[in-house]
Tab-separated table of C-alpha atoms in Angstrom:
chain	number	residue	atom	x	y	z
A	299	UNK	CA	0.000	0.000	0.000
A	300	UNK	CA	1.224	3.033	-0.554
A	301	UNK	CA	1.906	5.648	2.091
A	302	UNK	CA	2.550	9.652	2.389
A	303	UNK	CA	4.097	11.060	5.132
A	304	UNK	CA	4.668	14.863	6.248
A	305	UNK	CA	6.694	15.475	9.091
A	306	UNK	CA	5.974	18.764	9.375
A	307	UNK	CA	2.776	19.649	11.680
A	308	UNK	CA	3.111	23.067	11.747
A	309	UNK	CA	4.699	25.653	10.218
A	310	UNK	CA	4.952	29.578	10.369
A	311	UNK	CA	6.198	31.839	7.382
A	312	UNK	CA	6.215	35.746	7.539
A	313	UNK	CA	4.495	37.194	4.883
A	314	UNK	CA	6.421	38.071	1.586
A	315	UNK	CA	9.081	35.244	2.753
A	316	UNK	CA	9.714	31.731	1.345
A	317	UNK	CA	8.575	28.805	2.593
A	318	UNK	CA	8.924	24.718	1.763
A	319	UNK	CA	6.382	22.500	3.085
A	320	UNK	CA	8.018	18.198	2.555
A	321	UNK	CA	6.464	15.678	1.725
A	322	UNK	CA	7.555	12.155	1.102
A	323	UNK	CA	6.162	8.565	-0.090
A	324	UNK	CA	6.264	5.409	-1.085
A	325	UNK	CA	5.253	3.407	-3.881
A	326	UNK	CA	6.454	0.259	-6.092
A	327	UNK	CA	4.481	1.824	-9.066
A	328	UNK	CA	6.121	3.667	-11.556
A	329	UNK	CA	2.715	5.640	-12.818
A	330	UNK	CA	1.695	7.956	-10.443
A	331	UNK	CA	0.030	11.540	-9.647
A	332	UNK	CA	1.061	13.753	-6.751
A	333	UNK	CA	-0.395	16.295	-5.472
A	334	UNK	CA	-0.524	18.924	-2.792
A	335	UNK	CA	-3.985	20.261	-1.723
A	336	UNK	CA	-4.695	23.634	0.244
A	337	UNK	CA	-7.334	23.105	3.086
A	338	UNK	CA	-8.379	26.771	4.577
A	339	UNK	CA	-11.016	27.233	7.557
A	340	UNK	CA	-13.313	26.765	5.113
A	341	UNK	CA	-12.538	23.375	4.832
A	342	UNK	CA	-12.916	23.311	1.125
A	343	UNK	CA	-10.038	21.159	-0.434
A	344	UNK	CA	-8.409	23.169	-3.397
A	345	UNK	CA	-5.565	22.120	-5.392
A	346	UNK	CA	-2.579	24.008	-5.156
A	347	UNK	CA	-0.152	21.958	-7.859
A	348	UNK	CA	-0.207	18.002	-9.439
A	349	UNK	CA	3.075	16.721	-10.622
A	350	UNK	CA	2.884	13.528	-12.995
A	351	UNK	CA	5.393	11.116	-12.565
A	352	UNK	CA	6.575	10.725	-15.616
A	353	UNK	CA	7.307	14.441	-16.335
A	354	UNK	CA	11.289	15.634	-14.804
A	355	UNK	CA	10.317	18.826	-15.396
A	356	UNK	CA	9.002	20.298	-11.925
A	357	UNK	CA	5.601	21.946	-11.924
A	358	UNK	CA	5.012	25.609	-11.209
A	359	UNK	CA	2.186	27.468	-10.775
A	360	UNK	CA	2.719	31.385	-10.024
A	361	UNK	CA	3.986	31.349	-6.895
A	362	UNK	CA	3.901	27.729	-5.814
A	363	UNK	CA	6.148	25.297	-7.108
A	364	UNK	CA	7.085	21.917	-6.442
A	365	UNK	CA	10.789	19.826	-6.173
A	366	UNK	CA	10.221	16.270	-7.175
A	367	UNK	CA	12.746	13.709	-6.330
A	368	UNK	CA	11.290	10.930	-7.875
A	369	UNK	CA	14.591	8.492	-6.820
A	370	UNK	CA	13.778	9.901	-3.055
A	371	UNK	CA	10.321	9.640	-3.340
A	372	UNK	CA	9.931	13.407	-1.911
A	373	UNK	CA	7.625	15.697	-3.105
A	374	UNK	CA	7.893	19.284	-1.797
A	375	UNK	CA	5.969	22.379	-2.020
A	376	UNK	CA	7.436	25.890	-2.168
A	377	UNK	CA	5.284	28.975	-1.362
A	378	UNK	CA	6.880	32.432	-2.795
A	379	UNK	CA	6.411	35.597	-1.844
A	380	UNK	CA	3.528	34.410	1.173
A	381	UNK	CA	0.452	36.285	1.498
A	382	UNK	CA	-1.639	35.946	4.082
A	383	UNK	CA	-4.688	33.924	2.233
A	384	UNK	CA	-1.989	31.364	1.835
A	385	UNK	CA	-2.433	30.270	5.762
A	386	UNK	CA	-4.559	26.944	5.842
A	387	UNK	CA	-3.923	23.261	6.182
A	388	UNK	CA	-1.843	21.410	3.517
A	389	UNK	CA	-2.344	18.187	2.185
A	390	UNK	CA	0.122	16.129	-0.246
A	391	UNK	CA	-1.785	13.754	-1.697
A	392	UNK	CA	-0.627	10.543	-4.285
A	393	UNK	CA	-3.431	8.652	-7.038
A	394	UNK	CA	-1.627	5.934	-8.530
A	395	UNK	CA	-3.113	2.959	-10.920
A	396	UNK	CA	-6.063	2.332	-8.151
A	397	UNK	CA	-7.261	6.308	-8.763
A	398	UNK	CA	-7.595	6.480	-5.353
A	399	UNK	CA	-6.067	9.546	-3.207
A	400	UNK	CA	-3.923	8.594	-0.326
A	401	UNK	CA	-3.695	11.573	1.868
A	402	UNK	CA	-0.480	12.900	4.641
A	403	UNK	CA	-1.260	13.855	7.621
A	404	UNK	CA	-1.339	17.900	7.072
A	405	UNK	CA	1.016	20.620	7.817
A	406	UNK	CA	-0.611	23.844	9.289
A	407	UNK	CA	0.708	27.136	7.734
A	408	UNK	CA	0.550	30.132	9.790
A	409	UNK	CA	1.604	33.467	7.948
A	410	UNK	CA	2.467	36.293	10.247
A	411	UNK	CA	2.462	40.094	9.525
B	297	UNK	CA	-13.668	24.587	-13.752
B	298	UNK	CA	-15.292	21.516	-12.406
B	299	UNK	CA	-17.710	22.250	-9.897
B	300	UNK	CA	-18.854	19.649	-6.885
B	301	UNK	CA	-22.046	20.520	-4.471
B	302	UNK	CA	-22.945	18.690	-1.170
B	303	UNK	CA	-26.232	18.589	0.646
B	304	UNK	CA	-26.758	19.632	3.281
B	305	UNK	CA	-23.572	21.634	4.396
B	306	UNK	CA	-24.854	20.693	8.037
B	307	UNK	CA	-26.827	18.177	9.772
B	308	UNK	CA	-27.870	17.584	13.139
B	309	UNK	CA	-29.436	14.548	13.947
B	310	UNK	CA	-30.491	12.309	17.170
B	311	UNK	CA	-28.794	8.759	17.458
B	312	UNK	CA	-31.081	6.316	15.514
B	313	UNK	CA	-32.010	8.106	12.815
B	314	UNK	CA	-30.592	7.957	8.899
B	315	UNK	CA	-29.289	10.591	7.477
B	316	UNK	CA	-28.846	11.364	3.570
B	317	UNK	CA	-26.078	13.569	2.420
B	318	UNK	CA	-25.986	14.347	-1.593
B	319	UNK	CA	-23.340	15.140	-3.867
B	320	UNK	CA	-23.616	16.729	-7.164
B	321	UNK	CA	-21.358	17.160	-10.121
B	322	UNK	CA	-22.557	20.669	-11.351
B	323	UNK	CA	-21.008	21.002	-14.880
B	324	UNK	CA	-19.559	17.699	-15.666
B	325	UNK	CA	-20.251	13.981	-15.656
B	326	UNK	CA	-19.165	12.557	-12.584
B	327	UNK	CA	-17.989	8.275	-13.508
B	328	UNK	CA	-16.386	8.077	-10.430
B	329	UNK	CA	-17.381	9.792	-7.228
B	330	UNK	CA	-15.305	9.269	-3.573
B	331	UNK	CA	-16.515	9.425	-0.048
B	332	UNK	CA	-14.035	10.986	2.530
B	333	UNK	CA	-14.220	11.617	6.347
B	334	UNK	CA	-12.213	14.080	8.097
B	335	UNK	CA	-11.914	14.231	11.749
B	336	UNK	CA	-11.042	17.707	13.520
B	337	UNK	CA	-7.746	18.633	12.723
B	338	UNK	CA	-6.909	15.539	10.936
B	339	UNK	CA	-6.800	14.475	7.624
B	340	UNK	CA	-9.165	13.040	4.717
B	341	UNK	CA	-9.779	8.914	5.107
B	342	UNK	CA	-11.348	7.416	1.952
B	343	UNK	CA	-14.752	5.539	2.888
B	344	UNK	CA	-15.652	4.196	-0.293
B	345	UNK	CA	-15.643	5.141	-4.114
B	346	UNK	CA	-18.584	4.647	-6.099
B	347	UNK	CA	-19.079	4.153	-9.975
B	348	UNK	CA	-21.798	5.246	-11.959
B	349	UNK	CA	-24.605	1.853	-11.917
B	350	UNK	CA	-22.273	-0.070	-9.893
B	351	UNK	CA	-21.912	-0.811	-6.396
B	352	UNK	CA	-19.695	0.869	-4.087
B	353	UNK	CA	-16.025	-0.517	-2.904
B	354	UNK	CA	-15.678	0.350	0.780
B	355	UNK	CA	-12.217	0.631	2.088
B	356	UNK	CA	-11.173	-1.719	4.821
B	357	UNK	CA	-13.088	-1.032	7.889
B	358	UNK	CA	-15.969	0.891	6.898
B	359	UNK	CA	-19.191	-0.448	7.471
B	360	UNK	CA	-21.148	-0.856	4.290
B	361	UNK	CA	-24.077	-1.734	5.715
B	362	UNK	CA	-23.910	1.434	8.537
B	363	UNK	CA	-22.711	3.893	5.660
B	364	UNK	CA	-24.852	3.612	2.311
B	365	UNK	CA	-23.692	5.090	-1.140
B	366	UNK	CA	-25.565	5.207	-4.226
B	367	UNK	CA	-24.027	6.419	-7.304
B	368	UNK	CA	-27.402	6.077	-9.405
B	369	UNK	CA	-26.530	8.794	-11.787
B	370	UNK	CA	-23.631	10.748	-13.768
B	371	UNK	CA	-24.175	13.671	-11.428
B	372	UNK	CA	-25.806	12.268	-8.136
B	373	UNK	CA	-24.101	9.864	-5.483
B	374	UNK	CA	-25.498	9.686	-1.912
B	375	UNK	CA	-24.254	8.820	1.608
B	376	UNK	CA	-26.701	7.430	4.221
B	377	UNK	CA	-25.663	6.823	7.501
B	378	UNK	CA	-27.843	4.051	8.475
B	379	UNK	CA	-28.744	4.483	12.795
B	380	UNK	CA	-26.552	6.893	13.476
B	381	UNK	CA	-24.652	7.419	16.412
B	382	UNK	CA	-22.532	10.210	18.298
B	383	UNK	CA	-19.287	8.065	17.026
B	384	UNK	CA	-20.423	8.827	13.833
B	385	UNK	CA	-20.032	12.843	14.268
B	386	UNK	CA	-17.863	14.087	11.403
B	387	UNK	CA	-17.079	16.059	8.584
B	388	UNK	CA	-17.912	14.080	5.365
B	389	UNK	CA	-16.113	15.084	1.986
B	390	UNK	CA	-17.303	14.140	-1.266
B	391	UNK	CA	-15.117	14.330	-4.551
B	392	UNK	CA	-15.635	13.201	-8.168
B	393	UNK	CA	-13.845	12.531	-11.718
B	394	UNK	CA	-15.179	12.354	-15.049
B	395	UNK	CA	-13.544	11.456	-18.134
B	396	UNK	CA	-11.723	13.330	-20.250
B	397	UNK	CA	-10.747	15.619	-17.286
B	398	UNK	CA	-6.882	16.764	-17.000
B	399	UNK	CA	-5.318	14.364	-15.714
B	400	UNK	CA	-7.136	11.349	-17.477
B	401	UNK	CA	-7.893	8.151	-14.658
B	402	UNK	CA	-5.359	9.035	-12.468
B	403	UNK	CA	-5.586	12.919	-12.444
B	404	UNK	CA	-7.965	15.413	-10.379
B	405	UNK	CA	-10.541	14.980	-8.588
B	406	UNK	CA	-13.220	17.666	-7.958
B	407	UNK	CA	-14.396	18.457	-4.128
B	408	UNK	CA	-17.098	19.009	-2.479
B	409	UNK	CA	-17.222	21.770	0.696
B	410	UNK	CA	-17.964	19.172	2.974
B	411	UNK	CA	-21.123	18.460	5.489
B	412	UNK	CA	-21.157	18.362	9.205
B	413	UNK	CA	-22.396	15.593	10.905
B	414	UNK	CA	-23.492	16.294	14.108
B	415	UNK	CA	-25.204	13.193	16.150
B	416	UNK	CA	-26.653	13.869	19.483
């Protein structure tokens, strides 16, 4: 089965700054989706960024951007230039051949003034 | 984009009773439609996916008889929770895929905003 673990419960960013949420899994399949999912007090789940396997390229999208060490198995998210609508829960999430999503355990983002 | 709706966003409900929470692709057709639960400050646990005329699979340790889905259309699927109970408190998360959406079978999936179980 596979499994996706962030060690990070909580972290805190000042806005404007950089910040790098990790993520890391495991898998025996070589086909796979990843992808990290922005949880506010809303509780809506929105995604942030997907990253296909097969593609060495690393995805970006405006200020979010990912680092994908597919030999590592590590998936991490970069936040640029935080704002303060950026604060929520995050969720990296993997869908491989079953098309099911396998959810980590969260890291909280606080962004302070 | 794709949108997903859920019905109600809250419920409140005295142990016993069933309750029916719906789940509505809005502007696509929905072949494959996924039940989550989310306890407080936790994260999403997959109850079940559900295709379109078929019968639901239920992941290991969810009660299929206690927690009923019915996927009868392309844009409807439906979670009862059969005589329920203050254990079964929650927030419940639906999510669906169609075809043909970026990603293909293993891409995105659309969510819901999620309804409140509350059983006294």
């Amino acid at each position: 089965a596979q499994t996706v673990t962030q060690s990070q419960p909580e972290m805190s960013v000042q806005e404007a700054e950089t910040v790098t949420l990790s993520c890391t899994y495991d898998t025996s399949e070589s086909d796979y989706y990843l992808f990290w999912y922005k949880q506010p007090p809303s509780r809506q789940m929105i995604l942030v960024i997907r990253q296909e396997a097969y593609k060495q390229q690393n995805a970006t999208e405006n200020r979010f951007s990912v680092n994908f060490q597919k030999a590592a198995k590590s998936f991490s998210l970069k936040i640029s230039d935080s704002q303060l609508g950026d604060a929520a829960m995050y969720f990296c999430a993997y869908s491989g051949t079953a098309s099911k999503l396998t959810f980590g355990t969260g890291t909280r983002l606080q962004v302070t003034l | 984009g794709a949108v997903v709706s859920q019905h109600p966003s809250r419920v409140i409900c005295k142990s016993g009773t069933s309750v029916k929470i719906e789940c509505r692709s809005l502007d696509f057709q929905a072949t494959t439609m996924f039940w989550y639960r989310q306890f407080p400050k936790k994260s999403l646990m997959l109850m079940a996916t559900s295709n379109e005329g078929s019968k639901a699979t239920y992941e290991q340790g969810v009660e299929k008889d206690k927690f009923l889905i019915n996927h009868a259309s392309l844009t409807l699927s439906t979670l009862t929770v059969t005589s329920a109970h203050p254990e079964d408190s929650s927030f419940y998360i639906c999510s669906a895929r169609g075809p043909g959406l970026a990603g293909g079978p293993l891409g995105e999936q659309f969510f819901g905003p999620g309804t409140r179980l509350t059983v006294l």
